[in-house]
Amino acid sequence: MLCLVWIKTLKNNFTAVYDLRYGANSSGFGWNSENHVVTAPRDVHPGASKWQTTAMPWFTELCTIFGKDRTTGNLAENLVDVVEELNTEAADELSVQEAQPVTHSDESTSMKKRKRGNADALLEAVYAASDRLANQFEASTKLLIAAEEDMREKKKQLNQELSKIPELEVLQKLQVAKRIASDEDLMILFFEAPAVEKTVLVNAILNKEI
C-alpha cells in the first residue's frame, strides 16, 4: 500500500497557501519570492499569519504535483485521489483473489494500468521535489554549521583583539567581551572594523550608547 499521510498533509498546506494566492478572496495578499512566504496586512486575514512566517519554497513544484488548475481554481484528479483509489482497488482485488479466481476484462486492466501509470508519474514528481528539498536543506545546514564555526572562532579571538585596545581595564574588557559575544551582529561589526573604529565601538559599548 502507498502511504498517504504525508502526501495529504503536504496537499493541505499547499492548498491553504494556493487559496491565499489565487483564491476568490486573495485580494490583499502577495508573495515574497525570496523568503517563499505569503505577505499581507494582518487585518486582511488573521488565519494567514501562519503562512506569513512559514516558508513553502517548493510551492511551484507542488502546483505541478497536485494538478492545480490556475484558470478554474479546481483540483484535477490528483496524486492523493489516484493513489487512494489504487490502494482501494488493490485491497479489493486481494480480497476477491483470496475468495476465488477472477478473470479481468482487457478494458478494466488497461484502465488500471493507465491509473497506475499516472500515479507513478506523480510520485516521481513528488520524489524529485523531495530530493530538491533535501539538497536545499543539506546546503542550508552546511552554511549554518560554517557560520556557527566562524562565530566560535571569533569568540576565541575576541579577548585577544580587545587586549590590543590601549587603556582598557580588565573589568571593562570583560564587560565588552560579554556584550559583543551575546550579539552576533555586533561581533561581525567589531571584527570587520579597523583598529580605530574598534576603539570607538568599545567606548560606545562601555558608555551604553550601543
PDB file of C-alpha atoms in Angstrom:
ATOM      1  CA  MET A   1       0.000   0.000   0.000  1.00  0.00           C
ATOM      2  CA  LEU A   2       1.139   3.528  -0.740  1.00  0.00           C
ATOM      3  CA  CYS A   3       1.436   5.805   2.298  1.00  0.00           C
ATOM      4  CA  LEU A   4      -0.879   8.836   2.054  1.00  0.00           C
ATOM      5  CA  VAL A   5      -0.481  10.610   5.382  1.00  0.00           C
ATOM      6  CA  TRP A   6       2.468  12.818   4.449  1.00  0.00           C
ATOM      7  CA  ILE A   7       1.066  13.453   0.959  1.00  0.00           C
ATOM      8  CA  LYS A   8      -2.270  14.608   2.423  1.00  0.00           C
ATOM      9  CA  THR A   9      -0.508  16.912   4.888  1.00  0.00           C
ATOM     10  CA  LEU A  10       1.573  18.389   2.079  1.00  0.00           C
ATOM     11  CA  LYS A  11      -1.543  18.822  -0.054  1.00  0.00           C
ATOM     12  CA  ASN A  12      -3.481  20.549   2.750  1.00  0.00           C
ATOM     13  CA  ASN A  13      -0.652  23.000   3.382  1.00  0.00           C
ATOM     14  CA  PHE A  14      -0.243  23.657  -0.336  1.00  0.00           C
ATOM     15  CA  THR A  15      -3.988  24.215  -0.815  1.00  0.00           C
ATOM     16  CA  ALA A  16      -4.071  26.730   2.047  1.00  0.00           C
ATOM     17  CA  VAL A  17      -1.245  28.774   0.504  1.00  0.00           C
ATOM     18  CA  TYR A  18      -2.616  28.428  -3.030  1.00  0.00           C
ATOM     19  CA  ASP A  19      -6.039  29.727  -1.970  1.00  0.00           C
ATOM     20  CA  LEU A  20      -4.404  32.722  -0.309  1.00  0.00           C
ATOM     21  CA  ARG A  21      -2.502  33.499  -3.509  1.00  0.00           C
ATOM     22  CA  TYR A  22      -5.043  32.648  -6.194  1.00  0.00           C
ATOM     23  CA  GLY A  23      -8.378  32.004  -4.470  1.00  0.00           C
ATOM     24  CA  ALA A  24     -11.559  34.074  -4.685  1.00  0.00           C
ATOM     25  CA  ASN A  25     -10.581  36.002  -1.550  1.00  0.00           C
ATOM     26  CA  SER A  26      -6.938  36.550  -2.473  1.00  0.00           C
ATOM     27  CA  SER A  27      -7.226  40.346  -2.612  1.00  0.00           C
ATOM     28  CA  GLY A  28      -4.643  41.966  -0.358  1.00  0.00           C
ATOM     29  CA  PHE A  29      -2.272  39.016  -0.445  1.00  0.00           C
ATOM     30  CA  GLY A  30       1.169  38.978  -2.019  1.00  0.00           C
ATOM     31  CA  TRP A  31       4.108  36.601  -2.274  1.00  0.00           C
ATOM     32  CA  ASN A  32       7.685  37.069  -1.115  1.00  0.00           C
ATOM     33  CA  SER A  33       9.623  35.043  -3.693  1.00  0.00           C
ATOM     34  CA  GLU A  34      12.877  35.366  -1.749  1.00  0.00           C
ATOM     35  CA  ASN A  35      11.562  34.007   1.557  1.00  0.00           C
ATOM     36  CA  HIS A  36       8.723  31.966  -0.021  1.00  0.00           C
ATOM     37  CA  VAL A  37       6.050  33.288   2.320  1.00  0.00           C
ATOM     38  CA  VAL A  38       2.675  34.980   1.940  1.00  0.00           C
ATOM     39  CA  THR A  39       2.624  38.737   2.515  1.00  0.00           C
ATOM     40  CA  ALA A  40      -0.451  40.592   3.740  1.00  0.00           C
ATOM     41  CA  PRO A  41      -1.525  43.036   6.436  1.00  0.00           C
ATOM     42  CA  ARG A  42      -2.583  41.038   9.488  1.00  0.00           C
ATOM     43  CA  ASP A  43      -6.027  42.649   9.459  1.00  0.00           C
ATOM     44  CA  VAL A  44      -6.715  41.292   5.949  1.00  0.00           C
ATOM     45  CA  HIS A  45      -6.973  37.679   7.054  1.00  0.00           C
ATOM     46  CA  PRO A  46      -5.907  36.657  10.587  1.00  0.00           C
ATOM     47  CA  GLY A  47      -5.793  32.999   9.505  1.00  0.00           C
ATOM     48  CA  ALA A  48      -2.989  33.774   7.070  1.00  0.00           C
ATOM     49  CA  SER A  49      -0.499  34.648   9.799  1.00  0.00           C
ATOM     50  CA  LYS A  50       0.969  31.121   9.818  1.00  0.00           C
ATOM     51  CA  TRP A  51       1.940  31.377   6.156  1.00  0.00           C
ATOM     52  CA  GLN A  52       3.498  34.809   6.673  1.00  0.00           C
ATOM     53  CA  THR A  53       6.185  33.154   8.788  1.00  0.00           C
ATOM     54  CA  THR A  54       6.190  29.560   7.498  1.00  0.00           C
ATOM     55  CA  ALA A  55       8.095  29.240   4.218  1.00  0.00           C
ATOM     56  CA  MET A  56       6.990  26.998   1.340  1.00  0.00           C
ATOM     57  CA  PRO A  57       9.986  27.052  -1.061  1.00  0.00           C
ATOM     58  CA  TRP A  58       8.582  24.135  -3.081  1.00  0.00           C
ATOM     59  CA  PHE A  59       5.264  25.865  -3.920  1.00  0.00           C
ATOM     60  CA  THR A  60       5.905  25.873  -7.690  1.00  0.00           C
ATOM     61  CA  GLU A  61       6.674  22.153  -7.728  1.00  0.00           C
ATOM     62  CA  LEU A  62       3.524  21.407  -5.735  1.00  0.00           C
ATOM     63  CA  CYS A  63       1.442  23.293  -8.300  1.00  0.00           C
ATOM     64  CA  THR A  64       2.513  20.624 -10.781  1.00  0.00           C
ATOM     65  CA  ILE A  65       2.360  17.700  -8.390  1.00  0.00           C
ATOM     66  CA  PHE A  66      -1.187  18.342  -7.216  1.00  0.00           C
ATOM     67  CA  GLY A  67      -2.518  19.356 -10.622  1.00  0.00           C
ATOM     68  CA  LYS A  68      -3.927  22.707  -9.531  1.00  0.00           C
ATOM     69  CA  ASP A  69      -5.671  24.380 -12.488  1.00  0.00           C
ATOM     70  CA  ARG A  70      -4.903  28.104 -12.174  1.00  0.00           C
ATOM     71  CA  THR A  71      -7.620  29.012 -14.654  1.00  0.00           C
ATOM     72  CA  THR A  72     -10.557  27.312 -12.945  1.00  0.00           C
ATOM     73  CA  GLY A  73      -9.076  27.092  -9.474  1.00  0.00           C
ATOM     74  CA  ASN A  74     -10.187  23.450  -9.234  1.00  0.00           C
ATOM     75  CA  LEU A  75      -8.136  20.437  -8.282  1.00  0.00           C
ATOM     76  CA  ALA A  76      -7.958  17.902 -11.080  1.00  0.00           C
ATOM     77  CA  GLU A  77      -7.703  14.169 -10.318  1.00  0.00           C
ATOM     78  CA  ASN A  78      -4.551  14.428  -8.244  1.00  0.00           C
ATOM     79  CA  LEU A  79      -1.936  12.370  -6.557  1.00  0.00           C
ATOM     80  CA  VAL A  80      -3.893  11.698  -3.379  1.00  0.00           C
ATOM     81  CA  ASP A  81      -7.050  10.687  -5.255  1.00  0.00           C
ATOM     82  CA  VAL A  82      -5.206   8.402  -7.666  1.00  0.00           C
ATOM     83  CA  VAL A  83      -3.083   6.714  -5.029  1.00  0.00           C
ATOM     84  CA  GLU A  84      -6.048   6.282  -2.677  1.00  0.00           C
ATOM     85  CA  GLU A  85      -8.098   4.691  -5.447  1.00  0.00           C
ATOM     86  CA  LEU A  86      -5.249   2.368  -6.390  1.00  0.00           C
ATOM     87  CA  ASN A  87      -4.877   1.302  -2.774  1.00  0.00           C
ATOM     88  CA  THR A  88      -8.610   0.585  -2.548  1.00  0.00           C
ATOM     89  CA  GLU A  89      -8.561  -1.404  -5.779  1.00  0.00           C
ATOM     90  CA  ALA A  90      -5.526  -3.366  -4.640  1.00  0.00           C
ATOM     91  CA  ALA A  91      -7.233  -4.249  -1.361  1.00  0.00           C
ATOM     92  CA  ASP A  92     -10.432  -5.272  -3.161  1.00  0.00           C
ATOM     93  CA  GLU A  93      -8.522  -7.415  -5.641  1.00  0.00           C
ATOM     94  CA  LEU A  94      -6.650  -9.145  -2.842  1.00  0.00           C
ATOM     95  CA  SER A  95      -9.891  -9.954  -1.024  1.00  0.00           C
ATOM     96  CA  VAL A  96     -11.522 -11.328  -4.167  1.00  0.00           C
ATOM     97  CA  GLN A  97      -8.452 -13.356  -5.121  1.00  0.00           C
ATOM     98  CA  GLU A  98      -8.406 -14.953  -1.704  1.00  0.00           C
ATOM     99  CA  ALA A  99     -12.046 -15.953  -2.155  1.00  0.00           C
ATOM    100  CA  GLN A 100     -11.965 -17.148  -5.789  1.00  0.00           C
ATOM    101  CA  PRO A 101     -10.129 -16.669  -9.089  1.00  0.00           C
ATOM    102  CA  VAL A 102     -11.399 -13.708 -11.133  1.00  0.00           C
ATOM    103  CA  THR A 103     -10.986 -13.020 -14.865  1.00  0.00           C
ATOM    104  CA  HIS A 104     -10.477  -9.318 -15.631  1.00  0.00           C
ATOM    105  CA  SER A 105     -11.579  -7.734 -18.874  1.00  0.00           C
ATOM    106  CA  ASP A 106      -8.941  -6.169 -21.110  1.00  0.00           C
ATOM    107  CA  GLU A 107     -10.666  -2.793 -20.731  1.00  0.00           C
ATOM    108  CA  SER A 108     -10.585  -2.912 -16.928  1.00  0.00           C
ATOM    109  CA  THR A 109      -6.948  -3.996 -16.905  1.00  0.00           C
ATOM    110  CA  SER A 110      -5.976  -1.254 -19.350  1.00  0.00           C
ATOM    111  CA  MET A 111      -7.732   1.425 -17.277  1.00  0.00           C
ATOM    112  CA  LYS A 112      -5.979   0.310 -14.108  1.00  0.00           C
ATOM    113  CA  LYS A 113      -2.629   0.349 -15.885  1.00  0.00           C
ATOM    114  CA  ARG A 114      -3.266   3.927 -17.012  1.00  0.00           C
ATOM    115  CA  LYS A 115      -4.207   4.978 -13.483  1.00  0.00           C
ATOM    116  CA  ARG A 116      -1.129   3.327 -12.048  1.00  0.00           C
ATOM    117  CA  GLY A 117       0.974   4.979 -14.732  1.00  0.00           C
ATOM    118  CA  ASN A 118      -0.457   8.380 -13.734  1.00  0.00           C
ATOM    119  CA  ALA A 119       0.212   7.649 -10.079  1.00  0.00           C
ATOM    120  CA  ASP A 120       3.780   6.555 -10.823  1.00  0.00           C
ATOM    121  CA  ALA A 121       4.423   9.753 -12.793  1.00  0.00           C
ATOM    122  CA  LEU A 122       3.033  11.904  -9.993  1.00  0.00           C
ATOM    123  CA  LEU A 123       5.017  10.023  -7.386  1.00  0.00           C
ATOM    124  CA  GLU A 124       8.173  10.595  -9.425  1.00  0.00           C
ATOM    125  CA  ALA A 125       7.389  14.319  -9.325  1.00  0.00           C
ATOM    126  CA  VAL A 126       6.969  14.120  -5.552  1.00  0.00           C
ATOM    127  CA  TYR A 127      10.266  12.285  -5.165  1.00  0.00           C
ATOM    128  CA  ALA A 128      12.019  14.819  -7.413  1.00  0.00           C
ATOM    129  CA  ALA A 129      10.661  17.683  -5.303  1.00  0.00           C
ATOM    130  CA  SER A 130      11.684  15.824  -2.141  1.00  0.00           C
ATOM    131  CA  ASP A 131      15.218  15.387  -3.485  1.00  0.00           C
ATOM    132  CA  ARG A 132      15.407  19.084  -4.244  1.00  0.00           C
ATOM    133  CA  LEU A 133      14.210  19.954  -0.736  1.00  0.00           C
ATOM    134  CA  ALA A 134      16.730  17.533   0.755  1.00  0.00           C
ATOM    135  CA  ASN A 135      19.539  19.144  -1.257  1.00  0.00           C
ATOM    136  CA  GLN A 136      18.428  22.628  -0.200  1.00  0.00           C
ATOM    137  CA  PHE A 137      18.270  21.516   3.430  1.00  0.00           C
ATOM    138  CA  GLU A 138      21.735  19.962   3.212  1.00  0.00           C
ATOM    139  CA  ALA A 139      23.193  23.120   1.660  1.00  0.00           C
ATOM    140  CA  SER A 140      21.492  25.318   4.271  1.00  0.00           C
ATOM    141  CA  THR A 141      22.747  23.077   7.064  1.00  0.00           C
ATOM    142  CA  LYS A 142      26.331  23.309   5.794  1.00  0.00           C
ATOM    143  CA  LEU A 143      26.099  27.108   5.652  1.00  0.00           C
ATOM    144  CA  LEU A 144      24.667  27.204   9.161  1.00  0.00           C
ATOM    145  CA  ILE A 145      27.413  24.965  10.526  1.00  0.00           C
ATOM    146  CA  ALA A 146      30.062  27.090   8.812  1.00  0.00           C
ATOM    147  CA  ALA A 147      28.550  30.277  10.259  1.00  0.00           C
ATOM    148  CA  GLU A 148      28.438  28.782  13.761  1.00  0.00           C
ATOM    149  CA  GLU A 149      32.050  27.653  13.466  1.00  0.00           C
ATOM    150  CA  ASP A 150      33.053  31.148  12.351  1.00  0.00           C
ATOM    151  CA  MET A 151      31.307  32.641  15.398  1.00  0.00           C
ATOM    152  CA  ARG A 152      33.098  30.214  17.719  1.00  0.00           C
ATOM    153  CA  GLU A 153      36.457  31.214  16.246  1.00  0.00           C
ATOM    154  CA  LYS A 154      35.643  34.897  16.637  1.00  0.00           C
ATOM    155  CA  LYS A 155      34.712  34.369  20.289  1.00  0.00           C
ATOM    156  CA  LYS A 156      38.066  32.672  20.857  1.00  0.00           C
ATOM    157  CA  GLN A 157      39.867  35.642  19.288  1.00  0.00           C
ATOM    158  CA  LEU A 158      37.725  38.294  20.979  1.00  0.00           C
ATOM    159  CA  ASN A 159      39.764  38.598  24.174  1.00  0.00           C
ATOM    160  CA  GLN A 160      42.988  38.865  22.180  1.00  0.00           C
ATOM    161  CA  GLU A 161      41.547  41.596  19.948  1.00  0.00           C
ATOM    162  CA  LEU A 162      40.254  43.574  22.935  1.00  0.00           C
ATOM    163  CA  SER A 163      43.697  43.359  24.570  1.00  0.00           C
ATOM    164  CA  LYS A 164      45.058  45.403  21.648  1.00  0.00           C
ATOM    165  CA  ILE A 165      42.949  48.398  22.679  1.00  0.00           C
ATOM    166  CA  PRO A 166      45.051  50.713  24.890  1.00  0.00           C
ATOM    167  CA  GLU A 167      43.967  51.747  28.392  1.00  0.00           C
ATOM    168  CA  LEU A 168      41.186  49.169  28.523  1.00  0.00           C
ATOM    169  CA  GLU A 169      40.973  47.800  32.064  1.00  0.00           C
ATOM    170  CA  VAL A 170      40.387  44.108  32.734  1.00  0.00           C
ATOM    171  CA  LEU A 171      36.853  44.601  34.058  1.00  0.00           C
ATOM    172  CA  GLN A 172      35.983  46.814  31.108  1.00  0.00           C
ATOM    173  CA  LYS A 173      37.385  44.234  28.719  1.00  0.00           C
ATOM    174  CA  LEU A 174      35.231  41.523  30.311  1.00  0.00           C
ATOM    175  CA  GLN A 175      32.136  43.721  30.123  1.00  0.00           C
ATOM    176  CA  VAL A 176      32.718  44.500  26.450  1.00  0.00           C
ATOM    177  CA  ALA A 177      33.541  40.876  25.632  1.00  0.00           C
ATOM    178  CA  LYS A 178      30.313  39.695  27.231  1.00  0.00           C
ATOM    179  CA  ARG A 179      28.284  42.294  25.337  1.00  0.00           C
ATOM    180  CA  ILE A 180      29.858  41.531  21.953  1.00  0.00           C
ATOM    181  CA  ALA A 181      29.740  37.749  22.402  1.00  0.00           C
ATOM    182  CA  SER A 182      25.994  37.900  23.066  1.00  0.00           C
ATOM    183  CA  ASP A 183      25.225  39.795  19.843  1.00  0.00           C
ATOM    184  CA  GLU A 184      26.159  38.177  16.525  1.00  0.00           C
ATOM    185  CA  ASP A 185      25.702  41.394  14.536  1.00  0.00           C
ATOM    186  CA  LEU A 186      27.897  43.284  16.985  1.00  0.00           C
ATOM    187  CA  MET A 187      30.517  40.547  16.765  1.00  0.00           C
ATOM    188  CA  ILE A 188      30.664  40.826  12.972  1.00  0.00           C
ATOM    189  CA  LEU A 189      30.769  44.626  13.180  1.00  0.00           C
ATOM    190  CA  PHE A 190      33.658  44.524  15.665  1.00  0.00           C
ATOM    191  CA  PHE A 191      35.832  42.139  13.656  1.00  0.00           C
ATOM    192  CA  GLU A 192      35.236  43.933  10.361  1.00  0.00           C
ATOM    193  CA  ALA A 193      36.051  47.356  11.834  1.00  0.00           C
ATOM    194  CA  PRO A 194      39.578  48.811  11.527  1.00  0.00           C
ATOM    195  CA  ALA A 195      41.569  49.368  14.734  1.00  0.00           C
ATOM    196  CA  VAL A 196      40.437  52.978  15.245  1.00  0.00           C
ATOM    197  CA  GLU A 197      36.771  52.085  14.836  1.00  0.00           C
ATOM    198  CA  LYS A 198      37.158  49.129  17.206  1.00  0.00           C
ATOM    199  CA  THR A 199      38.202  51.575  19.922  1.00  0.00           C
ATOM    200  CA  VAL A 200      35.230  53.827  19.177  1.00  0.00           C
ATOM    201  CA  LEU A 201      32.899  50.830  19.261  1.00  0.00           C
ATOM    202  CA  VAL A 202      34.284  49.606  22.588  1.00  0.00           C
ATOM    203  CA  ASN A 203      33.895  53.060  24.158  1.00  0.00           C
ATOM    204  CA  ALA A 204      30.328  53.256  22.864  1.00  0.00           C
ATOM    205  CA  ILE A 205      29.555  49.909  24.495  1.00  0.00           C
ATOM    206  CA  LEU A 206      31.089  51.000  27.803  1.00  0.00           C
ATOM    207  CA  ASN A 207      29.090  54.240  27.696  1.00  0.00           C
ATOM    208  CA  LYS A 208      25.942  52.212  26.882  1.00  0.00           C
ATOM    209  CA  GLU A 209      25.477  54.099  23.644  1.00  0.00           C
ATOM    210  CA  ILE A 210      25.114  50.782  21.837  1.00  0.00           C
TER     211      ILE A 210
END
